[in-house]
Amino acid sequence: MSRLTRRLFALSALAALVGCATTAPVSQQPVVPIGEFRMVHNIVTVTNLQKVQPSRDVAPEVWDLAVTEAVQARMGRYQGSQIYHLGVNVLGYSVAVPGVPLLLAPKSVVVVEATVWDNSKGSKINAEPKQFTVFESASPDLFIGSGLTKTKDEQVANLAANAAKQIEDWLRDNEAWFAKRN
């Protein structure tokens, strides 16, 4: 078996394995509390949004809606006893365009910043916004490129969901922020 054939076989096997991995929808995932966190306001801004080429065009309103819905779906599940607000700023994106499979398979990416506000203190918890660079989920499209296999809306929804997940992971990493107050 030639070296190229082995590589193509390995890539095909990896793509098949990735295709087998499924993630339950957020609504079906167990809710493990993050301290006393309960999100009341979910504020997404897109005022400084920049497109990085090559990219499909995505209107700022589309990003606003997609990220707002994804953050609400993920963070709205938490019902702690203390109120917090999330501010998410969508800074830039590149939504993969169709490419040449295996040779040029661009990936989608979005950059967001997040800030947490403590309602009882009336101030930010994190002095500086936390920035996240978010890539599309691994899928069988990994080597083909999502620009060929997914619609623009599917790509944006995937990026928004991944951004919400990264924000949730960051909150969980900083669970002490949400400790029960006396």
mmCIF file with all atom_site columns, C-alpha atoms in Angstrom:
data_model
loop_
_atom_site.group_PDB
_atom_site.id
_atom_site.type_symbol
_atom_site.label_atom_id
_atom_site.label_alt_id
_atom_site.label_comp_id
_atom_site.label_asym_id
_atom_site.label_entity_id
_atom_site.label_seq_id
_atom_site.pdbx_PDB_ins_code
_atom_site.Cartn_x
_atom_site.Cartn_y
_atom_site.Cartn_z
_atom_site.occupancy
_atom_site.B_iso_or_equiv
_atom_site.pdbx_formal_charge
_atom_site.auth_seq_id
_atom_site.auth_comp_id
_atom_site.auth_asym_id
_atom_site.auth_atom_id
_atom_site.pdbx_PDB_model_num
ATOM 1   C CA . MET A 1 1   ? 0.000   0.000  0.000  1.00 0.00 ? 1   MET A CA 1
ATOM 2   C CA . SER A 1 2   ? 1.513   3.324  -0.999 1.00 0.00 ? 2   SER A CA 1
ATOM 3   C CA . ARG A 1 3   ? 2.029   6.139  1.467  1.00 0.00 ? 3   ARG A CA 1
ATOM 4   C CA . LEU A 1 4   ? -0.678  8.282  -0.177 1.00 0.00 ? 4   LEU A CA 1
ATOM 5   C CA . THR A 1 5   ? -3.160  5.408  -0.106 1.00 0.00 ? 5   THR A CA 1
ATOM 6   C CA . ARG A 1 6   ? -2.491  4.811  3.608  1.00 0.00 ? 6   ARG A CA 1
ATOM 7   C CA . ARG A 1 7   ? -2.999  8.494  4.363  1.00 0.00 ? 7   ARG A CA 1
ATOM 8   C CA . LEU A 1 8   ? -6.248  8.623  2.414  1.00 0.00 ? 8   LEU A CA 1
ATOM 9   C CA . PHE A 1 9   ? -7.415  5.475  4.180  1.00 0.00 ? 9   PHE A CA 1
ATOM 10  C CA . ALA A 1 10  ? -6.535  6.958  7.581  1.00 0.00 ? 10  ALA A CA 1
ATOM 11  C CA . LEU A 1 11  ? -8.333  10.203 6.743  1.00 0.00 ? 11  LEU A CA 1
ATOM 12  C CA . SER A 1 12  ? -11.400 8.280  5.575  1.00 0.00 ? 12  SER A CA 1
ATOM 13  C CA . ALA A 1 13  ? -11.416 6.194  8.763  1.00 0.00 ? 13  ALA A CA 1
ATOM 14  C CA . LEU A 1 14  ? -11.118 9.334  10.894 1.00 0.00 ? 14  LEU A CA 1
ATOM 15  C CA . ALA A 1 15  ? -13.967 10.987 8.999  1.00 0.00 ? 15  ALA A CA 1
ATOM 16  C CA . ALA A 1 16  ? -16.125 7.878  9.533  1.00 0.00 ? 16  ALA A CA 1
ATOM 17  C CA . LEU A 1 17  ? -15.373 7.873  13.276 1.00 0.00 ? 17  LEU A CA 1
ATOM 18  C CA . VAL A 1 18  ? -16.161 11.563 13.582 1.00 0.00 ? 18  VAL A CA 1
ATOM 19  C CA . GLY A 1 19  ? -19.445 10.907 11.808 1.00 0.00 ? 19  GLY A CA 1
ATOM 20  C CA . CYS A 1 20  ? -20.355 8.345  14.462 1.00 0.00 ? 20  CYS A CA 1
ATOM 21  C CA . ALA A 1 21  ? -19.947 10.828 17.303 1.00 0.00 ? 21  ALA A CA 1
ATOM 22  C CA . THR A 1 22  ? -23.215 12.493 18.131 1.00 0.00 ? 22  THR A CA 1
ATOM 23  C CA . THR A 1 23  ? -24.021 15.050 20.754 1.00 0.00 ? 23  THR A CA 1
ATOM 24  C CA . ALA A 1 24  ? -27.427 15.257 22.337 1.00 0.00 ? 24  ALA A CA 1
ATOM 25  C CA . PRO A 1 25  ? -29.256 18.553 21.833 1.00 0.00 ? 25  PRO A CA 1
ATOM 26  C CA . VAL A 1 26  ? -28.674 21.052 24.647 1.00 0.00 ? 26  VAL A CA 1
ATOM 27  C CA . SER A 1 27  ? -32.252 20.604 25.853 1.00 0.00 ? 27  SER A CA 1
ATOM 28  C CA . GLN A 1 28  ? -31.575 16.886 26.461 1.00 0.00 ? 28  GLN A CA 1
ATOM 29  C CA . GLN A 1 29  ? -28.222 17.319 28.240 1.00 0.00 ? 29  GLN A CA 1
ATOM 30  C CA . PRO A 1 30  ? -28.154 17.043 32.037 1.00 0.00 ? 30  PRO A CA 1
ATOM 31  C CA . VAL A 1 31  ? -28.047 20.350 33.909 1.00 0.00 ? 31  VAL A CA 1
ATOM 32  C CA . VAL A 1 32  ? -25.282 20.378 36.504 1.00 0.00 ? 32  VAL A CA 1
ATOM 33  C CA . PRO A 1 33  ? -25.527 23.680 38.406 1.00 0.00 ? 33  PRO A CA 1
ATOM 34  C CA . ILE A 1 34  ? -22.760 26.259 38.157 1.00 0.00 ? 34  ILE A CA 1
ATOM 35  C CA . GLY A 1 35  ? -22.914 27.410 41.761 1.00 0.00 ? 35  GLY A CA 1
ATOM 36  C CA . GLU A 1 36  ? -25.912 29.706 42.193 1.00 0.00 ? 36  GLU A CA 1
ATOM 37  C CA . PHE A 1 37  ? -25.791 31.001 38.600 1.00 0.00 ? 37  PHE A CA 1
ATOM 38  C CA . ARG A 1 38  ? -29.040 32.080 36.985 1.00 0.00 ? 38  ARG A CA 1
ATOM 39  C CA . MET A 1 39  ? -28.903 34.201 33.836 1.00 0.00 ? 39  MET A CA 1
ATOM 40  C CA . VAL A 1 40  ? -31.579 36.850 33.512 1.00 0.00 ? 40  VAL A CA 1
ATOM 41  C CA . HIS A 1 41  ? -30.279 39.090 30.737 1.00 0.00 ? 41  HIS A CA 1
ATOM 42  C CA . ASN A 1 42  ? -28.523 37.758 27.650 1.00 0.00 ? 42  ASN A CA 1
ATOM 43  C CA . ILE A 1 43  ? -27.182 40.736 25.714 1.00 0.00 ? 43  ILE A CA 1
ATOM 44  C CA . VAL A 1 44  ? -25.472 40.161 22.372 1.00 0.00 ? 44  VAL A CA 1
ATOM 45  C CA . THR A 1 45  ? -23.843 42.979 20.407 1.00 0.00 ? 45  THR A CA 1
ATOM 46  C CA . VAL A 1 46  ? -22.583 42.961 16.843 1.00 0.00 ? 46  VAL A CA 1
ATOM 47  C CA . THR A 1 47  ? -21.690 46.633 16.392 1.00 0.00 ? 47  THR A CA 1
ATOM 48  C CA . ASN A 1 48  ? -17.993 46.026 15.634 1.00 0.00 ? 48  ASN A CA 1
ATOM 49  C CA . LEU A 1 49  ? -18.483 42.845 13.595 1.00 0.00 ? 49  LEU A CA 1
ATOM 50  C CA . GLN A 1 50  ? -15.849 42.228 10.940 1.00 0.00 ? 50  GLN A CA 1
ATOM 51  C CA . LYS A 1 51  ? -15.779 39.628 8.178  1.00 0.00 ? 51  LYS A CA 1
ATOM 52  C CA . VAL A 1 52  ? -12.453 37.947 7.447  1.00 0.00 ? 52  VAL A CA 1
ATOM 53  C CA . GLN A 1 53  ? -12.015 36.670 3.882  1.00 0.00 ? 53  GLN A CA 1
ATOM 54  C CA . PRO A 1 54  ? -12.603 34.183 2.454  1.00 0.00 ? 54  PRO A CA 1
ATOM 55  C CA . SER A 1 55  ? -16.094 34.104 3.894  1.00 0.00 ? 55  SER A CA 1
ATOM 56  C CA . ARG A 1 56  ? -19.737 33.987 3.036  1.00 0.00 ? 56  ARG A CA 1
ATOM 57  C CA . ASP A 1 57  ? -21.625 37.176 3.868  1.00 0.00 ? 57  ASP A CA 1
ATOM 58  C CA . VAL A 1 58  ? -23.626 36.994 7.084  1.00 0.00 ? 58  VAL A CA 1
ATOM 59  C CA . ALA A 1 59  ? -25.718 39.956 8.184  1.00 0.00 ? 59  ALA A CA 1
ATOM 60  C CA . PRO A 1 60  ? -25.043 41.264 11.712 1.00 0.00 ? 60  PRO A CA 1
ATOM 61  C CA . GLU A 1 61  ? -28.690 40.590 12.613 1.00 0.00 ? 61  GLU A CA 1
ATOM 62  C CA . VAL A 1 62  ? -28.204 36.911 11.767 1.00 0.00 ? 62  VAL A CA 1
ATOM 63  C CA . TRP A 1 63  ? -25.237 36.686 14.138 1.00 0.00 ? 63  TRP A CA 1
ATOM 64  C CA . ASP A 1 64  ? -27.158 38.558 16.837 1.00 0.00 ? 64  ASP A CA 1
ATOM 65  C CA . LEU A 1 65  ? -30.114 36.176 16.653 1.00 0.00 ? 65  LEU A CA 1
ATOM 66  C CA . ALA A 1 66  ? -28.027 32.987 16.374 1.00 0.00 ? 66  ALA A CA 1
ATOM 67  C CA . VAL A 1 67  ? -25.753 33.813 19.322 1.00 0.00 ? 67  VAL A CA 1
ATOM 68  C CA . THR A 1 68  ? -28.652 35.102 21.451 1.00 0.00 ? 68  THR A CA 1
ATOM 69  C CA . GLU A 1 69  ? -30.600 31.879 20.869 1.00 0.00 ? 69  GLU A CA 1
ATOM 70  C CA . ALA A 1 70  ? -27.579 29.626 21.487 1.00 0.00 ? 70  ALA A CA 1
ATOM 71  C CA . VAL A 1 71  ? -26.599 31.391 24.727 1.00 0.00 ? 71  VAL A CA 1
ATOM 72  C CA . GLN A 1 72  ? -30.222 31.350 25.929 1.00 0.00 ? 72  GLN A CA 1
ATOM 73  C CA . ALA A 1 73  ? -30.598 27.645 25.133 1.00 0.00 ? 73  ALA A CA 1
ATOM 74  C CA . ARG A 1 74  ? -27.452 26.773 27.065 1.00 0.00 ? 74  ARG A CA 1
ATOM 75  C CA . MET A 1 75  ? -27.426 29.276 29.959 1.00 0.00 ? 75  MET A CA 1
ATOM 76  C CA . GLY A 1 76  ? -31.172 29.663 30.438 1.00 0.00 ? 76  GLY A CA 1
ATOM 77  C CA . ARG A 1 77  ? -31.245 26.128 31.855 1.00 0.00 ? 77  ARG A CA 1
ATOM 78  C CA . TYR A 1 78  ? -29.504 27.168 35.078 1.00 0.00 ? 78  TYR A CA 1
ATOM 79  C CA . GLN A 1 79  ? -31.868 28.080 37.913 1.00 0.00 ? 79  GLN A CA 1
ATOM 80  C CA . GLY A 1 80  ? -29.557 29.132 40.739 1.00 0.00 ? 80  GLY A CA 1
ATOM 81  C CA . SER A 1 81  ? -30.664 31.580 43.417 1.00 0.00 ? 81  SER A CA 1
ATOM 82  C CA . GLN A 1 82  ? -28.437 34.483 42.322 1.00 0.00 ? 82  GLN A CA 1
ATOM 83  C CA . ILE A 1 83  ? -28.987 36.659 39.265 1.00 0.00 ? 83  ILE A CA 1
ATOM 84  C CA . TYR A 1 84  ? -26.299 37.292 36.658 1.00 0.00 ? 84  TYR A CA 1
ATOM 85  C CA . HIS A 1 85  ? -26.264 38.803 33.201 1.00 0.00 ? 85  HIS A CA 1
ATOM 86  C CA . LEU A 1 86  ? -24.130 37.842 30.214 1.00 0.00 ? 86  LEU A CA 1
ATOM 87  C CA . GLY A 1 87  ? -22.844 40.248 27.621 1.00 0.00 ? 87  GLY A CA 1
ATOM 88  C CA . VAL A 1 88  ? -21.492 38.696 24.439 1.00 0.00 ? 88  VAL A CA 1
ATOM 89  C CA . ASN A 1 89  ? -19.842 40.757 21.726 1.00 0.00 ? 89  ASN A CA 1
ATOM 90  C CA . VAL A 1 90  ? -19.411 39.104 18.325 1.00 0.00 ? 90  VAL A CA 1
ATOM 91  C CA . LEU A 1 91  ? -16.197 40.573 16.932 1.00 0.00 ? 91  LEU A CA 1
ATOM 92  C CA . GLY A 1 92  ? -15.405 38.747 13.710 1.00 0.00 ? 92  GLY A CA 1
ATOM 93  C CA . TYR A 1 93  ? -16.106 35.717 11.600 1.00 0.00 ? 93  TYR A CA 1
ATOM 94  C CA . SER A 1 94  ? -15.208 33.683 8.573  1.00 0.00 ? 94  SER A CA 1
ATOM 95  C CA . VAL A 1 95  ? -17.916 31.326 7.359  1.00 0.00 ? 95  VAL A CA 1
ATOM 96  C CA . ALA A 1 96  ? -16.395 28.712 5.075  1.00 0.00 ? 96  ALA A CA 1
ATOM 97  C CA . VAL A 1 97  ? -16.968 29.068 1.371  1.00 0.00 ? 97  VAL A CA 1
ATOM 98  C CA . PRO A 1 98  ? -17.081 26.049 -0.944 1.00 0.00 ? 98  PRO A CA 1
ATOM 99  C CA . GLY A 1 99  ? -13.583 24.767 -1.635 1.00 0.00 ? 99  GLY A CA 1
ATOM 100 C CA . VAL A 1 100 ? -11.849 21.872 -3.335 1.00 0.00 ? 100 VAL A CA 1
ATOM 101 C CA . PRO A 1 101 ? -12.316 18.773 -1.134 1.00 0.00 ? 101 PRO A CA 1
ATOM 102 C CA . LEU A 1 102 ? -9.130  17.477 0.532  1.00 0.00 ? 102 LEU A CA 1
ATOM 103 C CA . LEU A 1 103 ? -7.040  20.252 -1.040 1.00 0.00 ? 103 LEU A CA 1
ATOM 104 C CA . LEU A 1 104 ? -8.761  23.413 0.105  1.00 0.00 ? 104 LEU A CA 1
ATOM 105 C CA . ALA A 1 105 ? -11.427 22.793 2.725  1.00 0.00 ? 105 ALA A CA 1
ATOM 106 C CA . PRO A 1 106 ? -11.800 26.081 4.618  1.00 0.00 ? 106 PRO A CA 1
ATOM 107 C CA . LYS A 1 107 ? -13.102 25.991 8.178  1.00 0.00 ? 107 LYS A CA 1
ATOM 108 C CA . SER A 1 108 ? -15.572 28.386 9.762  1.00 0.00 ? 108 SER A CA 1
ATOM 109 C CA . VAL A 1 109 ? -14.584 30.479 12.776 1.00 0.00 ? 109 VAL A CA 1
ATOM 110 C CA . VAL A 1 110 ? -16.086 33.217 14.938 1.00 0.00 ? 110 VAL A CA 1
ATOM 111 C CA . VAL A 1 111 ? -14.461 35.385 17.612 1.00 0.00 ? 111 VAL A CA 1
ATOM 112 C CA . VAL A 1 112 ? -16.550 36.539 20.572 1.00 0.00 ? 112 VAL A CA 1
ATOM 113 C CA . GLU A 1 113 ? -15.977 38.253 23.912 1.00 0.00 ? 113 GLU A CA 1
ATOM 114 C CA . ALA A 1 114 ? -17.986 37.590 27.054 1.00 0.00 ? 114 ALA A CA 1
ATOM 115 C CA . THR A 1 115 ? -18.570 39.553 30.240 1.00 0.00 ? 115 THR A CA 1
ATOM 116 C CA . VAL A 1 116 ? -20.484 38.455 33.329 1.00 0.00 ? 116 VAL A CA 1
ATOM 117 C CA . TRP A 1 117 ? -22.433 40.990 35.407 1.00 0.00 ? 117 TRP A CA 1
ATOM 118 C CA . ASP A 1 118 ? -23.395 40.350 39.019 1.00 0.00 ? 118 ASP A CA 1
ATOM 119 C CA . ASN A 1 119 ? -26.885 41.780 39.497 1.00 0.00 ? 119 ASN A CA 1
ATOM 120 C CA . SER A 1 120 ? -26.628 42.247 43.280 1.00 0.00 ? 120 SER A CA 1
ATOM 121 C CA . LYS A 1 121 ? -23.324 44.138 43.045 1.00 0.00 ? 121 LYS A CA 1
ATOM 122 C CA . GLY A 1 122 ? -24.293 46.015 39.896 1.00 0.00 ? 122 GLY A CA 1
ATOM 123 C CA . SER A 1 123 ? -20.867 45.450 38.359 1.00 0.00 ? 123 SER A CA 1
ATOM 124 C CA . LYS A 1 124 ? -18.828 43.178 36.125 1.00 0.00 ? 124 LYS A CA 1
ATOM 125 C CA . ILE A 1 125 ? -17.302 40.065 37.602 1.00 0.00 ? 125 ILE A CA 1
ATOM 126 C CA . ASN A 1 126 ? -14.503 39.872 35.026 1.00 0.00 ? 126 ASN A CA 1
ATOM 127 C CA . ALA A 1 127 ? -12.757 43.238 34.610 1.00 0.00 ? 127 ALA A CA 1
ATOM 128 C CA . GLU A 1 128 ? -11.630 42.437 31.074 1.00 0.00 ? 128 GLU A CA 1
ATOM 129 C CA . PRO A 1 129 ? -13.868 40.598 28.601 1.00 0.00 ? 129 PRO A CA 1
ATOM 130 C CA . LYS A 1 130 ? -12.878 36.989 27.985 1.00 0.00 ? 130 LYS A CA 1
ATOM 131 C CA . GLN A 1 131 ? -12.188 36.375 24.304 1.00 0.00 ? 131 GLN A CA 1
ATOM 132 C CA . PHE A 1 132 ? -12.986 33.089 22.581 1.00 0.00 ? 132 PHE A CA 1
ATOM 133 C CA . THR A 1 133 ? -11.944 31.893 19.137 1.00 0.00 ? 133 THR A CA 1
ATOM 134 C CA . VAL A 1 134 ? -14.562 29.339 18.174 1.00 0.00 ? 134 VAL A CA 1
ATOM 135 C CA . PHE A 1 135 ? -14.291 26.812 15.359 1.00 0.00 ? 135 PHE A CA 1
ATOM 136 C CA . GLU A 1 136 ? -16.970 24.659 13.784 1.00 0.00 ? 136 GLU A CA 1
ATOM 137 C CA . SER A 1 137 ? -17.652 21.239 15.270 1.00 0.00 ? 137 SER A CA 1
ATOM 138 C CA . ALA A 1 138 ? -15.769 18.198 14.071 1.00 0.00 ? 138 ALA A CA 1
ATOM 139 C CA . SER A 1 139 ? -17.876 16.281 11.586 1.00 0.00 ? 139 SER A CA 1
ATOM 140 C CA . PRO A 1 140 ? -17.533 14.172 8.467  1.00 0.00 ? 140 PRO A CA 1
ATOM 141 C CA . ASP A 1 141 ? -17.146 17.557 6.685  1.00 0.00 ? 141 ASP A CA 1
ATOM 142 C CA . LEU A 1 142 ? -13.736 17.917 8.343  1.00 0.00 ? 142 LEU A CA 1
ATOM 143 C CA . PHE A 1 143 ? -11.880 17.081 5.157  1.00 0.00 ? 143 PHE A CA 1
ATOM 144 C CA . ILE A 1 144 ? -14.491 18.146 2.648  1.00 0.00 ? 144 ILE A CA 1
ATOM 145 C CA . GLY A 1 145 ? -15.197 21.560 4.129  1.00 0.00 ? 145 GLY A CA 1
ATOM 146 C CA . SER A 1 146 ? -18.500 22.748 5.524  1.00 0.00 ? 146 SER A CA 1
ATOM 147 C CA . GLY A 1 147 ? -18.752 25.301 2.713  1.00 0.00 ? 147 GLY A CA 1
ATOM 148 C CA . LEU A 1 148 ? -19.704 22.434 0.408  1.00 0.00 ? 148 LEU A CA 1
ATOM 149 C CA . THR A 1 149 ? -21.900 20.451 2.755  1.00 0.00 ? 149 THR A CA 1
ATOM 150 C CA . LYS A 1 150 ? -23.735 22.971 4.943  1.00 0.00 ? 150 LYS A CA 1
ATOM 151 C CA . THR A 1 151 ? -25.809 26.046 4.336  1.00 0.00 ? 151 THR A CA 1
ATOM 152 C CA . LYS A 1 152 ? -24.651 29.391 5.652  1.00 0.00 ? 152 LYS A CA 1
ATOM 153 C CA . ASP A 1 153 ? -27.376 29.263 8.320  1.00 0.00 ? 153 ASP A CA 1
ATOM 154 C CA . GLU A 1 154 ? -26.231 25.806 9.467  1.00 0.00 ? 154 GLU A CA 1
ATOM 155 C CA . GLN A 1 155 ? -22.647 27.025 9.724  1.00 0.00 ? 155 GLN A CA 1
ATOM 156 C CA . VAL A 1 156 ? -23.647 30.101 11.752 1.00 0.00 ? 156 VAL A CA 1
ATOM 157 C CA . ALA A 1 157 ? -25.870 28.029 14.075 1.00 0.00 ? 157 ALA A CA 1
ATOM 158 C CA . ASN A 1 158 ? -23.016 25.574 14.642 1.00 0.00 ? 158 ASN A CA 1
ATOM 159 C CA . LEU A 1 159 ? -20.565 28.372 15.472 1.00 0.00 ? 159 LEU A CA 1
ATOM 160 C CA . ALA A 1 160 ? -23.077 30.080 17.779 1.00 0.00 ? 160 ALA A CA 1
ATOM 161 C CA . ALA A 1 161 ? -23.736 26.818 19.637 1.00 0.00 ? 161 ALA A CA 1
ATOM 162 C CA . ASN A 1 162 ? -20.004 26.186 20.018 1.00 0.00 ? 162 ASN A CA 1
ATOM 163 C CA . ALA A 1 163 ? -19.490 29.738 21.303 1.00 0.00 ? 163 ALA A CA 1
ATOM 164 C CA . ALA A 1 164 ? -22.225 29.249 23.907 1.00 0.00 ? 164 ALA A CA 1
ATOM 165 C CA . LYS A 1 165 ? -20.609 25.965 24.968 1.00 0.00 ? 165 LYS A CA 1
ATOM 166 C CA . GLN A 1 166 ? -17.191 27.612 25.379 1.00 0.00 ? 166 GLN A CA 1
ATOM 167 C CA . ILE A 1 167 ? -18.750 30.382 27.462 1.00 0.00 ? 167 ILE A CA 1
ATOM 168 C CA . GLU A 1 168 ? -20.488 27.775 29.625 1.00 0.00 ? 168 GLU A CA 1
ATOM 169 C CA . ASP A 1 169 ? -17.182 25.925 30.107 1.00 0.00 ? 169 ASP A CA 1
ATOM 170 C CA . TRP A 1 170 ? -15.507 29.210 31.110 1.00 0.00 ? 170 TRP A CA 1
ATOM 171 C CA . LEU A 1 171 ? -18.240 29.910 33.675 1.00 0.00 ? 171 LEU A CA 1
ATOM 172 C CA . ARG A 1 172 ? -17.828 26.396 35.047 1.00 0.00 ? 172 ARG A CA 1
ATOM 173 C CA . ASP A 1 173 ? -14.040 26.927 35.279 1.00 0.00 ? 173 ASP A CA 1
ATOM 174 C CA . ASN A 1 174 ? -14.801 30.014 37.388 1.00 0.00 ? 174 ASN A CA 1
ATOM 175 C CA . GLU A 1 175 ? -17.577 28.506 39.499 1.00 0.00 ? 175 GLU A CA 1
ATOM 176 C CA . ALA A 1 176 ? -16.276 30.338 42.599 1.00 0.00 ? 176 ALA A CA 1
ATOM 177 C CA . TRP A 1 177 ? -17.777 33.517 41.105 1.00 0.00 ? 177 TRP A CA 1
ATOM 178 C CA . PHE A 1 178 ? -21.204 32.000 41.642 1.00 0.00 ? 178 PHE A CA 1
ATOM 179 C CA . ALA A 1 179 ? -20.782 30.696 45.192 1.00 0.00 ? 179 ALA A CA 1
ATOM 180 C CA . LYS A 1 180 ? -23.769 31.030 47.535 1.00 0.00 ? 180 LYS A CA 1
ATOM 181 C CA . ARG A 1 181 ? -23.778 34.362 49.370 1.00 0.00 ? 181 ARG A CA 1
ATOM 182 C CA . ASN A 1 182 ? -24.868 34.623 52.990 1.00 0.00 ? 182 ASN A CA 1
#
